[in-house]
Amino acid sequence: MNPDPSTMSNAETRSILTDRLAAVEERIRAACKRANRARDQVTLVAVTKSASIEAAAMLPELGVKDLGESRPQELWRKAEAIRDVRWHLIGHLQRNKVERTLPLVHLIHSVDSERLLDAVQTEVRRNGQPEMVLLEVNLSREPNKHGFSKEQMFMLDQAVFRARGYAIICGLMTMAAHTDDPEKSRATFAELRQLRDQLRARWSGYGAELIELSMGMTNDFEVAIEEGATLVRIGSALFEGLPSS
C-alpha cells in the first residue's frame, strides 16, 4: 500500500523519489542505447507542477538540475524557493507575463505565436539579456492545444530574423496526442525531427541553430528519445502520489 501523501515524511518522500529517478534514468539509458545515442544527448526536465516545494527541492540534491513548470505563476513561486537550478517554462506564456518570467528561466519551451516571439525579443532588447526559446508546434493537430501549425512554421522567416540575437531560437517543442500506446506517438515525434531539419537549413543565417527537440512525457518519452528528443519532460513518473502543492 502506498503511503498517504498528507502524512508522508520527508524521508519517505525522498526515498520514493530516489527510487523513481533511478527507474526513469534506467529507461532513458535503455532508450538511448536502442537509438545508438549517448546518454548525455538527452536532458531530463523534471516537471514539478504537481509537486510540493519541499518535494521539488529534493531534486537538485538528487542530481536533477533541470526543473519544469507549466504555469508562469507557479514557476515564479517555486523559483523563489528553489535556487541553483535551471528552470524551464513548458506551458503557455501570456505576453503580459513575459517581463517577470524571463529573468527566472533557462529555457522557454512554449513560444507558440509570432506575437509572443516578438514580445520576448522586445523585452530582451530592453533588459539586454538574451533568452533561449523553443518554438512550439502543434503536430497532433488538436484544436485545444497551443502551437504553430506546421504550415505556419514556414511563414516565420521575418519573425525569426527580427528575433536574432535576442530570442535565441534553439529548437522546437511538441506534444503528441495522449494515448496508452506510446508507439502511436512515434509519427508525431519523427515529424518534428524532420521539420527541425528542414527549418535548420532555412534559418541557418538567422542565428536559429535548432539543436533541441523537446518532446516526450511520462507515457511516451522512450519513443521520443528513439526519434531524437534532446529534452524529455517527465512529471507523473516522478511525483504521482507524492505530497503536492
PDB file of C-alpha atoms in Angstrom:
ATOM      1  CA  MET A   1       0.000   0.000   0.000  1.00  0.00           C
ATOM      2  CA  ASN A   2       1.352   3.442  -0.923  1.00  0.00           C
ATOM      3  CA  PRO A   3       1.752   5.958   1.932  1.00  0.00           C
ATOM      4  CA  ASP A   4      -0.823   8.722   2.309  1.00  0.00           C
ATOM      5  CA  PRO A   5       0.775  11.879   0.797  1.00  0.00           C
ATOM      6  CA  SER A   6      -0.745  14.013   3.539  1.00  0.00           C
ATOM      7  CA  THR A   7       1.150  12.091   6.220  1.00  0.00           C
ATOM      8  CA  MET A   8       4.273  11.201   4.252  1.00  0.00           C
ATOM      9  CA  SER A   9       7.519  12.221   5.922  1.00  0.00           C
ATOM     10  CA  ASN A  10      10.344  13.955   4.083  1.00  0.00           C
ATOM     11  CA  ALA A  11      12.408  10.794   4.458  1.00  0.00           C
ATOM     12  CA  GLU A  12       9.665   8.695   2.821  1.00  0.00           C
ATOM     13  CA  THR A  13       9.262  11.221   0.022  1.00  0.00           C
ATOM     14  CA  ARG A  14      12.994  11.299  -0.615  1.00  0.00           C
ATOM     15  CA  SER A  15      13.230   7.501  -0.655  1.00  0.00           C
ATOM     16  CA  ILE A  16      10.378   7.123  -3.152  1.00  0.00           C
ATOM     17  CA  LEU A  17      11.691   9.933  -5.338  1.00  0.00           C
ATOM     18  CA  THR A  18      15.186   8.418  -5.316  1.00  0.00           C
ATOM     19  CA  ASP A  19      13.825   5.066  -6.477  1.00  0.00           C
ATOM     20  CA  ARG A  20      11.679   6.665  -9.181  1.00  0.00           C
ATOM     21  CA  LEU A  21      14.559   8.750 -10.502  1.00  0.00           C
ATOM     22  CA  ALA A  22      16.666   5.605 -10.752  1.00  0.00           C
ATOM     23  CA  ALA A  23      13.894   3.828 -12.678  1.00  0.00           C
ATOM     24  CA  VAL A  24      13.438   6.766 -15.072  1.00  0.00           C
ATOM     25  CA  GLU A  25      17.198   7.017 -15.561  1.00  0.00           C
ATOM     26  CA  GLU A  26      17.364   3.333 -16.430  1.00  0.00           C
ATOM     27  CA  ARG A  27      14.609   3.781 -19.021  1.00  0.00           C
ATOM     28  CA  ILE A  28      16.363   6.815 -20.540  1.00  0.00           C
ATOM     29  CA  ARG A  29      19.648   4.917 -20.800  1.00  0.00           C
ATOM     30  CA  ALA A  30      17.939   1.928 -22.404  1.00  0.00           C
ATOM     31  CA  ALA A  31      16.189   4.138 -24.976  1.00  0.00           C
ATOM     32  CA  CYS A  32      19.464   5.903 -25.773  1.00  0.00           C
ATOM     33  CA  LYS A  33      21.156   2.543 -26.260  1.00  0.00           C
ATOM     34  CA  ARG A  34      18.427   1.354 -28.633  1.00  0.00           C
ATOM     35  CA  ALA A  35      18.814   4.564 -30.643  1.00  0.00           C
ATOM     36  CA  ASN A  36      22.625   4.402 -30.605  1.00  0.00           C
ATOM     37  CA  ARG A  37      22.767   7.738 -28.819  1.00  0.00           C
ATOM     38  CA  ALA A  38      24.941   8.911 -25.950  1.00  0.00           C
ATOM     39  CA  ARG A  39      23.144   9.394 -22.639  1.00  0.00           C
ATOM     40  CA  ASP A  40      24.381  12.985 -22.384  1.00  0.00           C
ATOM     41  CA  GLN A  41      22.438  13.888 -25.520  1.00  0.00           C
ATOM     42  CA  VAL A  42      19.180  13.785 -23.546  1.00  0.00           C
ATOM     43  CA  THR A  43      18.236  16.128 -20.691  1.00  0.00           C
ATOM     44  CA  LEU A  44      15.647  15.090 -18.143  1.00  0.00           C
ATOM     45  CA  VAL A  45      13.384  18.029 -17.295  1.00  0.00           C
ATOM     46  CA  ALA A  46      11.558  17.088 -14.099  1.00  0.00           C
ATOM     47  CA  VAL A  47       8.100  18.657 -14.281  1.00  0.00           C
ATOM     48  CA  THR A  48       7.197  19.815 -10.788  1.00  0.00           C
ATOM     49  CA  LYS A  49       3.698  21.189 -11.411  1.00  0.00           C
ATOM     50  CA  SER A  50       2.050  18.604  -9.132  1.00  0.00           C
ATOM     51  CA  ALA A  51       4.836  18.566  -6.539  1.00  0.00           C
ATOM     52  CA  SER A  52       5.119  20.462  -3.301  1.00  0.00           C
ATOM     53  CA  ILE A  53       8.019  22.872  -2.954  1.00  0.00           C
ATOM     54  CA  GLU A  54       9.558  20.510  -0.401  1.00  0.00           C
ATOM     55  CA  ALA A  55       9.428  17.549  -2.795  1.00  0.00           C
ATOM     56  CA  ALA A  56      10.659  19.606  -5.752  1.00  0.00           C
ATOM     57  CA  ALA A  57      13.545  20.948  -3.682  1.00  0.00           C
ATOM     58  CA  MET A  58      14.852  17.402  -3.264  1.00  0.00           C
ATOM     59  CA  LEU A  59      15.586  17.100  -6.986  1.00  0.00           C
ATOM     60  CA  PRO A  60      18.798  19.158  -7.136  1.00  0.00           C
ATOM     61  CA  GLU A  61      20.022  17.274  -4.049  1.00  0.00           C
ATOM     62  CA  LEU A  62      19.435  14.059  -6.025  1.00  0.00           C
ATOM     63  CA  GLY A  63      21.312  15.334  -9.078  1.00  0.00           C
ATOM     64  CA  VAL A  64      18.472  16.749 -11.207  1.00  0.00           C
ATOM     65  CA  LYS A  65      19.143  20.386 -12.074  1.00  0.00           C
ATOM     66  CA  ASP A  66      16.534  20.980 -14.802  1.00  0.00           C
ATOM     67  CA  LEU A  67      13.034  21.635 -13.447  1.00  0.00           C
ATOM     68  CA  GLY A  68       9.946  22.463 -15.465  1.00  0.00           C
ATOM     69  CA  GLU A  69       6.676  24.249 -14.754  1.00  0.00           C
ATOM     70  CA  SER A  70       3.565  24.708 -16.882  1.00  0.00           C
ATOM     71  CA  ARG A  71       2.175  27.861 -15.268  1.00  0.00           C
ATOM     72  CA  PRO A  72       4.264  31.028 -15.005  1.00  0.00           C
ATOM     73  CA  GLN A  73       2.806  31.923 -11.598  1.00  0.00           C
ATOM     74  CA  GLU A  74       3.795  28.544 -10.165  1.00  0.00           C
ATOM     75  CA  LEU A  75       7.266  28.887 -11.675  1.00  0.00           C
ATOM     76  CA  TRP A  76       7.644  32.287 -10.007  1.00  0.00           C
ATOM     77  CA  ARG A  77       6.646  30.788  -6.652  1.00  0.00           C
ATOM     78  CA  LYS A  78       8.957  27.794  -6.839  1.00  0.00           C
ATOM     79  CA  ALA A  79      11.875  29.673  -8.371  1.00  0.00           C
ATOM     80  CA  GLU A  80      11.855  31.969  -5.354  1.00  0.00           C
ATOM     81  CA  ALA A  81      12.227  28.965  -3.054  1.00  0.00           C
ATOM     82  CA  ILE A  82      14.478  26.679  -5.128  1.00  0.00           C
ATOM     83  CA  ARG A  83      17.693  28.235  -6.381  1.00  0.00           C
ATOM     84  CA  ASP A  84      20.730  26.965  -8.293  1.00  0.00           C
ATOM     85  CA  VAL A  85      18.629  25.038 -10.819  1.00  0.00           C
ATOM     86  CA  ARG A  86      17.702  25.621 -14.458  1.00  0.00           C
ATOM     87  CA  TRP A  87      14.003  26.457 -14.698  1.00  0.00           C
ATOM     88  CA  HIS A  88      12.105  25.560 -17.869  1.00  0.00           C
ATOM     89  CA  LEU A  89       8.702  27.013 -18.728  1.00  0.00           C
ATOM     90  CA  ILE A  90       6.892  24.286 -20.641  1.00  0.00           C
ATOM     91  CA  GLY A  91       3.362  25.730 -20.674  1.00  0.00           C
ATOM     92  CA  HIS A  92       1.594  28.649 -22.289  1.00  0.00           C
ATOM     93  CA  LEU A  93       3.103  32.082 -21.624  1.00  0.00           C
ATOM     94  CA  GLN A  94       0.929  35.164 -21.942  1.00  0.00           C
ATOM     95  CA  ARG A  95       2.639  38.296 -23.191  1.00  0.00           C
ATOM     96  CA  ASN A  96       1.805  40.215 -20.006  1.00  0.00           C
ATOM     97  CA  LYS A  97       3.852  37.685 -18.012  1.00  0.00           C
ATOM     98  CA  VAL A  98       6.969  37.849 -20.185  1.00  0.00           C
ATOM     99  CA  GLU A  99       8.753  40.565 -18.198  1.00  0.00           C
ATOM    100  CA  ARG A 100       8.547  38.745 -14.879  1.00  0.00           C
ATOM    101  CA  THR A 101       9.231  35.283 -16.296  1.00  0.00           C
ATOM    102  CA  LEU A 102      12.295  35.858 -18.461  1.00  0.00           C
ATOM    103  CA  PRO A 103      14.817  36.551 -15.683  1.00  0.00           C
ATOM    104  CA  LEU A 104      13.884  33.289 -13.956  1.00  0.00           C
ATOM    105  CA  VAL A 105      14.076  30.767 -16.778  1.00  0.00           C
ATOM    106  CA  HIS A 106      16.860  28.929 -18.537  1.00  0.00           C
ATOM    107  CA  LEU A 107      14.647  27.937 -21.473  1.00  0.00           C
ATOM    108  CA  ILE A 108      11.092  28.671 -22.651  1.00  0.00           C
ATOM    109  CA  HIS A 109       9.753  25.592 -24.473  1.00  0.00           C
ATOM    110  CA  SER A 110       6.437  27.084 -25.476  1.00  0.00           C
ATOM    111  CA  VAL A 111       6.725  30.109 -27.763  1.00  0.00           C
ATOM    112  CA  ASP A 112       3.507  29.420 -29.627  1.00  0.00           C
ATOM    113  CA  SER A 113       2.797  32.587 -31.632  1.00  0.00           C
ATOM    114  CA  GLU A 114       4.589  35.261 -33.612  1.00  0.00           C
ATOM    115  CA  ARG A 115       3.281  37.914 -31.215  1.00  0.00           C
ATOM    116  CA  LEU A 116       4.826  36.097 -28.252  1.00  0.00           C
ATOM    117  CA  LEU A 117       8.150  35.718 -30.065  1.00  0.00           C
ATOM    118  CA  ASP A 118       8.132  39.459 -30.779  1.00  0.00           C
ATOM    119  CA  ALA A 119       7.250  40.197 -27.130  1.00  0.00           C
ATOM    120  CA  VAL A 120      10.187  38.100 -25.925  1.00  0.00           C
ATOM    121  CA  GLN A 121      12.660  39.804 -28.227  1.00  0.00           C
ATOM    122  CA  THR A 122      11.296  43.240 -27.263  1.00  0.00           C
ATOM    123  CA  GLU A 123      11.786  42.501 -23.561  1.00  0.00           C
ATOM    124  CA  VAL A 124      15.250  41.073 -24.189  1.00  0.00           C
ATOM    125  CA  ARG A 125      16.176  44.162 -26.183  1.00  0.00           C
ATOM    126  CA  ARG A 126      15.085  46.242 -23.171  1.00  0.00           C
ATOM    127  CA  ASN A 127      16.936  44.292 -20.478  1.00  0.00           C
ATOM    128  CA  GLY A 128      19.940  43.234 -22.532  1.00  0.00           C
ATOM    129  CA  GLN A 129      19.935  39.552 -21.528  1.00  0.00           C
ATOM    130  CA  PRO A 130      19.425  37.106 -24.460  1.00  0.00           C
ATOM    131  CA  GLU A 131      16.816  34.396 -23.894  1.00  0.00           C
ATOM    132  CA  MET A 132      16.796  30.833 -25.209  1.00  0.00           C
ATOM    133  CA  VAL A 133      13.444  29.686 -26.583  1.00  0.00           C
ATOM    134  CA  LEU A 134      11.849  26.807 -28.426  1.00  0.00           C
ATOM    135  CA  LEU A 135       9.012  27.206 -30.905  1.00  0.00           C
ATOM    136  CA  GLU A 136       6.004  25.053 -30.041  1.00  0.00           C
ATOM    137  CA  VAL A 137       4.440  23.182 -32.960  1.00  0.00           C
ATOM    138  CA  ASN A 138       1.008  21.561 -32.784  1.00  0.00           C
ATOM    139  CA  LEU A 139       1.703  18.428 -34.781  1.00  0.00           C
ATOM    140  CA  SER A 140      -1.129  16.452 -33.180  1.00  0.00           C
ATOM    141  CA  ARG A 141      -3.474  18.955 -34.899  1.00  0.00           C
ATOM    142  CA  GLU A 142      -5.665  19.061 -31.790  1.00  0.00           C
ATOM    143  CA  PRO A 143      -7.632  22.334 -31.595  1.00  0.00           C
ATOM    144  CA  ASN A 144      -7.307  22.561 -27.801  1.00  0.00           C
ATOM    145  CA  LYS A 145      -3.501  22.667 -27.935  1.00  0.00           C
ATOM    146  CA  HIS A 146      -1.309  25.719 -28.363  1.00  0.00           C
ATOM    147  CA  GLY A 147       1.380  25.997 -31.002  1.00  0.00           C
ATOM    148  CA  PHE A 148       2.133  26.876 -34.585  1.00  0.00           C
ATOM    149  CA  SER A 149       0.792  24.664 -37.316  1.00  0.00           C
ATOM    150  CA  LYS A 150       3.388  23.003 -39.479  1.00  0.00           C
ATOM    151  CA  GLU A 151       2.397  25.279 -42.349  1.00  0.00           C
ATOM    152  CA  GLN A 152       2.811  28.410 -40.223  1.00  0.00           C
ATOM    153  CA  MET A 153       6.382  27.454 -39.398  1.00  0.00           C
ATOM    154  CA  PHE A 154       7.368  28.140 -42.995  1.00  0.00           C
ATOM    155  CA  MET A 155       5.897  31.653 -42.758  1.00  0.00           C
ATOM    156  CA  LEU A 156       8.016  32.775 -39.782  1.00  0.00           C
ATOM    157  CA  ASP A 157      11.138  33.876 -41.638  1.00  0.00           C
ATOM    158  CA  GLN A 158      10.714  37.582 -40.844  1.00  0.00           C
ATOM    159  CA  ALA A 159       9.848  36.961 -37.167  1.00  0.00           C
ATOM    160  CA  VAL A 160      12.887  34.717 -36.752  1.00  0.00           C
ATOM    161  CA  PHE A 161      15.046  37.332 -38.465  1.00  0.00           C
ATOM    162  CA  ARG A 162      13.732  40.086 -36.139  1.00  0.00           C
ATOM    163  CA  ALA A 163      14.458  37.946 -33.076  1.00  0.00           C
ATOM    164  CA  ARG A 164      18.088  37.173 -33.984  1.00  0.00           C
ATOM    165  CA  GLY A 165      20.499  37.993 -31.189  1.00  0.00           C
ATOM    166  CA  TYR A 166      17.672  38.494 -28.687  1.00  0.00           C
ATOM    167  CA  ALA A 167      15.362  35.489 -28.572  1.00  0.00           C
ATOM    168  CA  ILE A 168      17.769  32.675 -29.371  1.00  0.00           C
ATOM    169  CA  ILE A 169      15.675  30.033 -31.119  1.00  0.00           C
ATOM    170  CA  CYS A 170      17.465  26.814 -30.279  1.00  0.00           C
ATOM    171  CA  GLY A 171      14.869  24.206 -31.189  1.00  0.00           C
ATOM    172  CA  LEU A 172      11.281  23.002 -31.397  1.00  0.00           C
ATOM    173  CA  MET A 173       8.759  21.504 -28.989  1.00  0.00           C
ATOM    174  CA  THR A 174       5.639  19.394 -29.457  1.00  0.00           C
ATOM    175  CA  MET A 175       3.157  17.259 -27.561  1.00  0.00           C
ATOM    176  CA  ALA A 176       1.818  14.071 -29.092  1.00  0.00           C
ATOM    177  CA  ALA A 177      -1.847  13.194 -28.729  1.00  0.00           C
ATOM    178  CA  HIS A 178      -2.426  11.315 -25.475  1.00  0.00           C
ATOM    179  CA  THR A 179      -2.544   7.568 -25.980  1.00  0.00           C
ATOM    180  CA  ASP A 180      -1.995   4.427 -23.956  1.00  0.00           C
ATOM    181  CA  ASP A 181       0.180   3.090 -26.775  1.00  0.00           C
ATOM    182  CA  PRO A 182       3.480   5.045 -26.993  1.00  0.00           C
ATOM    183  CA  GLU A 183       4.103   3.711 -30.498  1.00  0.00           C
ATOM    184  CA  LYS A 184       1.213   5.858 -31.722  1.00  0.00           C
ATOM    185  CA  SER A 185       3.287   8.931 -30.772  1.00  0.00           C
ATOM    186  CA  ARG A 186       6.238   7.934 -32.940  1.00  0.00           C
ATOM    187  CA  ALA A 187       4.986   9.528 -36.155  1.00  0.00           C
ATOM    188  CA  THR A 188       4.481  12.882 -34.382  1.00  0.00           C
ATOM    189  CA  PHE A 189       7.999  12.850 -32.952  1.00  0.00           C
ATOM    190  CA  ALA A 190       9.539  11.827 -36.264  1.00  0.00           C
ATOM    191  CA  GLU A 191       7.629  14.647 -37.974  1.00  0.00           C
ATOM    192  CA  LEU A 192       9.036  17.214 -35.520  1.00  0.00           C
ATOM    193  CA  ARG A 193      12.581  15.980 -36.147  1.00  0.00           C
ATOM    194  CA  GLN A 194      12.085  16.192 -39.908  1.00  0.00           C
ATOM    195  CA  LEU A 195      10.583  19.689 -39.588  1.00  0.00           C
ATOM    196  CA  ARG A 196      13.545  20.771 -37.456  1.00  0.00           C
ATOM    197  CA  ASP A 197      15.942  19.565 -40.139  1.00  0.00           C
ATOM    198  CA  GLN A 198      14.075  21.484 -42.849  1.00  0.00           C
ATOM    199  CA  LEU A 199      13.951  24.697 -40.834  1.00  0.00           C
ATOM    200  CA  ARG A 200      17.574  24.429 -39.720  1.00  0.00           C
ATOM    201  CA  ALA A 201      18.669  24.811 -43.326  1.00  0.00           C
ATOM    202  CA  ARG A 202      16.105  27.545 -43.994  1.00  0.00           C
ATOM    203  CA  TRP A 203      17.076  29.688 -40.970  1.00  0.00           C
ATOM    204  CA  SER A 204      20.790  28.953 -40.800  1.00  0.00           C
ATOM    205  CA  GLY A 205      21.681  32.602 -41.429  1.00  0.00           C
ATOM    206  CA  TYR A 206      19.357  33.915 -38.724  1.00  0.00           C
ATOM    207  CA  GLY A 207      21.158  32.514 -35.678  1.00  0.00           C
ATOM    208  CA  ALA A 208      18.482  29.840 -35.158  1.00  0.00           C
ATOM    209  CA  GLU A 209      20.578  26.735 -34.643  1.00  0.00           C
ATOM    210  CA  LEU A 210      17.619  24.441 -33.832  1.00  0.00           C
ATOM    211  CA  ILE A 211      19.636  21.924 -31.846  1.00  0.00           C
ATOM    212  CA  GLU A 212      16.980  20.994 -29.301  1.00  0.00           C
ATOM    213  CA  LEU A 213      13.889  18.816 -29.663  1.00  0.00           C
ATOM    214  CA  SER A 214      11.614  18.947 -26.617  1.00  0.00           C
ATOM    215  CA  MET A 215       9.236  16.017 -26.929  1.00  0.00           C
ATOM    216  CA  GLY A 216       8.110  13.101 -24.841  1.00  0.00           C
ATOM    217  CA  MET A 217       6.474  12.869 -21.429  1.00  0.00           C
ATOM    218  CA  THR A 218       5.952  10.077 -18.908  1.00  0.00           C
ATOM    219  CA  ASN A 219       3.823   7.956 -21.226  1.00  0.00           C
ATOM    220  CA  ASP A 220       5.950   8.228 -24.373  1.00  0.00           C
ATOM    221  CA  PHE A 221       9.430   9.615 -23.596  1.00  0.00           C
ATOM    222  CA  GLU A 222      11.262   6.454 -24.637  1.00  0.00           C
ATOM    223  CA  VAL A 223       9.807   6.612 -28.147  1.00  0.00           C
ATOM    224  CA  ALA A 224      10.654  10.330 -28.236  1.00  0.00           C
ATOM    225  CA  ILE A 225      14.296   9.580 -27.379  1.00  0.00           C
ATOM    226  CA  GLU A 226      14.420   6.973 -30.130  1.00  0.00           C
ATOM    227  CA  GLU A 227      13.187   9.664 -32.545  1.00  0.00           C
ATOM    228  CA  GLY A 228      15.734  12.274 -31.481  1.00  0.00           C
ATOM    229  CA  ALA A 229      14.426  14.078 -28.383  1.00  0.00           C
ATOM    230  CA  THR A 230      17.075  16.097 -26.564  1.00  0.00           C
ATOM    231  CA  LEU A 231      14.722  17.226 -23.767  1.00  0.00           C
ATOM    232  CA  VAL A 232      12.109  14.963 -22.173  1.00  0.00           C
ATOM    233  CA  ARG A 233       9.505  16.421 -19.800  1.00  0.00           C
ATOM    234  CA  ILE A 234       8.685  13.934 -17.055  1.00  0.00           C
ATOM    235  CA  GLY A 235       6.355  14.628 -14.161  1.00  0.00           C
ATOM    236  CA  SER A 236       3.938  11.909 -13.088  1.00  0.00           C
ATOM    237  CA  ALA A 237       6.538   9.117 -13.248  1.00  0.00           C
ATOM    238  CA  LEU A 238       8.368  11.025 -10.527  1.00  0.00           C
ATOM    239  CA  PHE A 239       5.709  12.780  -8.453  1.00  0.00           C
ATOM    240  CA  GLU A 240       2.445  10.867  -8.717  1.00  0.00           C
ATOM    241  CA  GLY A 241       1.193  10.111  -5.213  1.00  0.00           C
ATOM    242  CA  LEU A 242       3.785  12.317  -3.506  1.00  0.00           C
ATOM    243  CA  PRO A 243       2.972  15.473  -1.494  1.00  0.00           C
ATOM    244  CA  SER A 244       1.557  18.115  -3.822  1.00  0.00           C
ATOM    245  CA  SER A 245       1.293  21.882  -3.864  1.00  0.00           C
TER     246      SER A 245
END
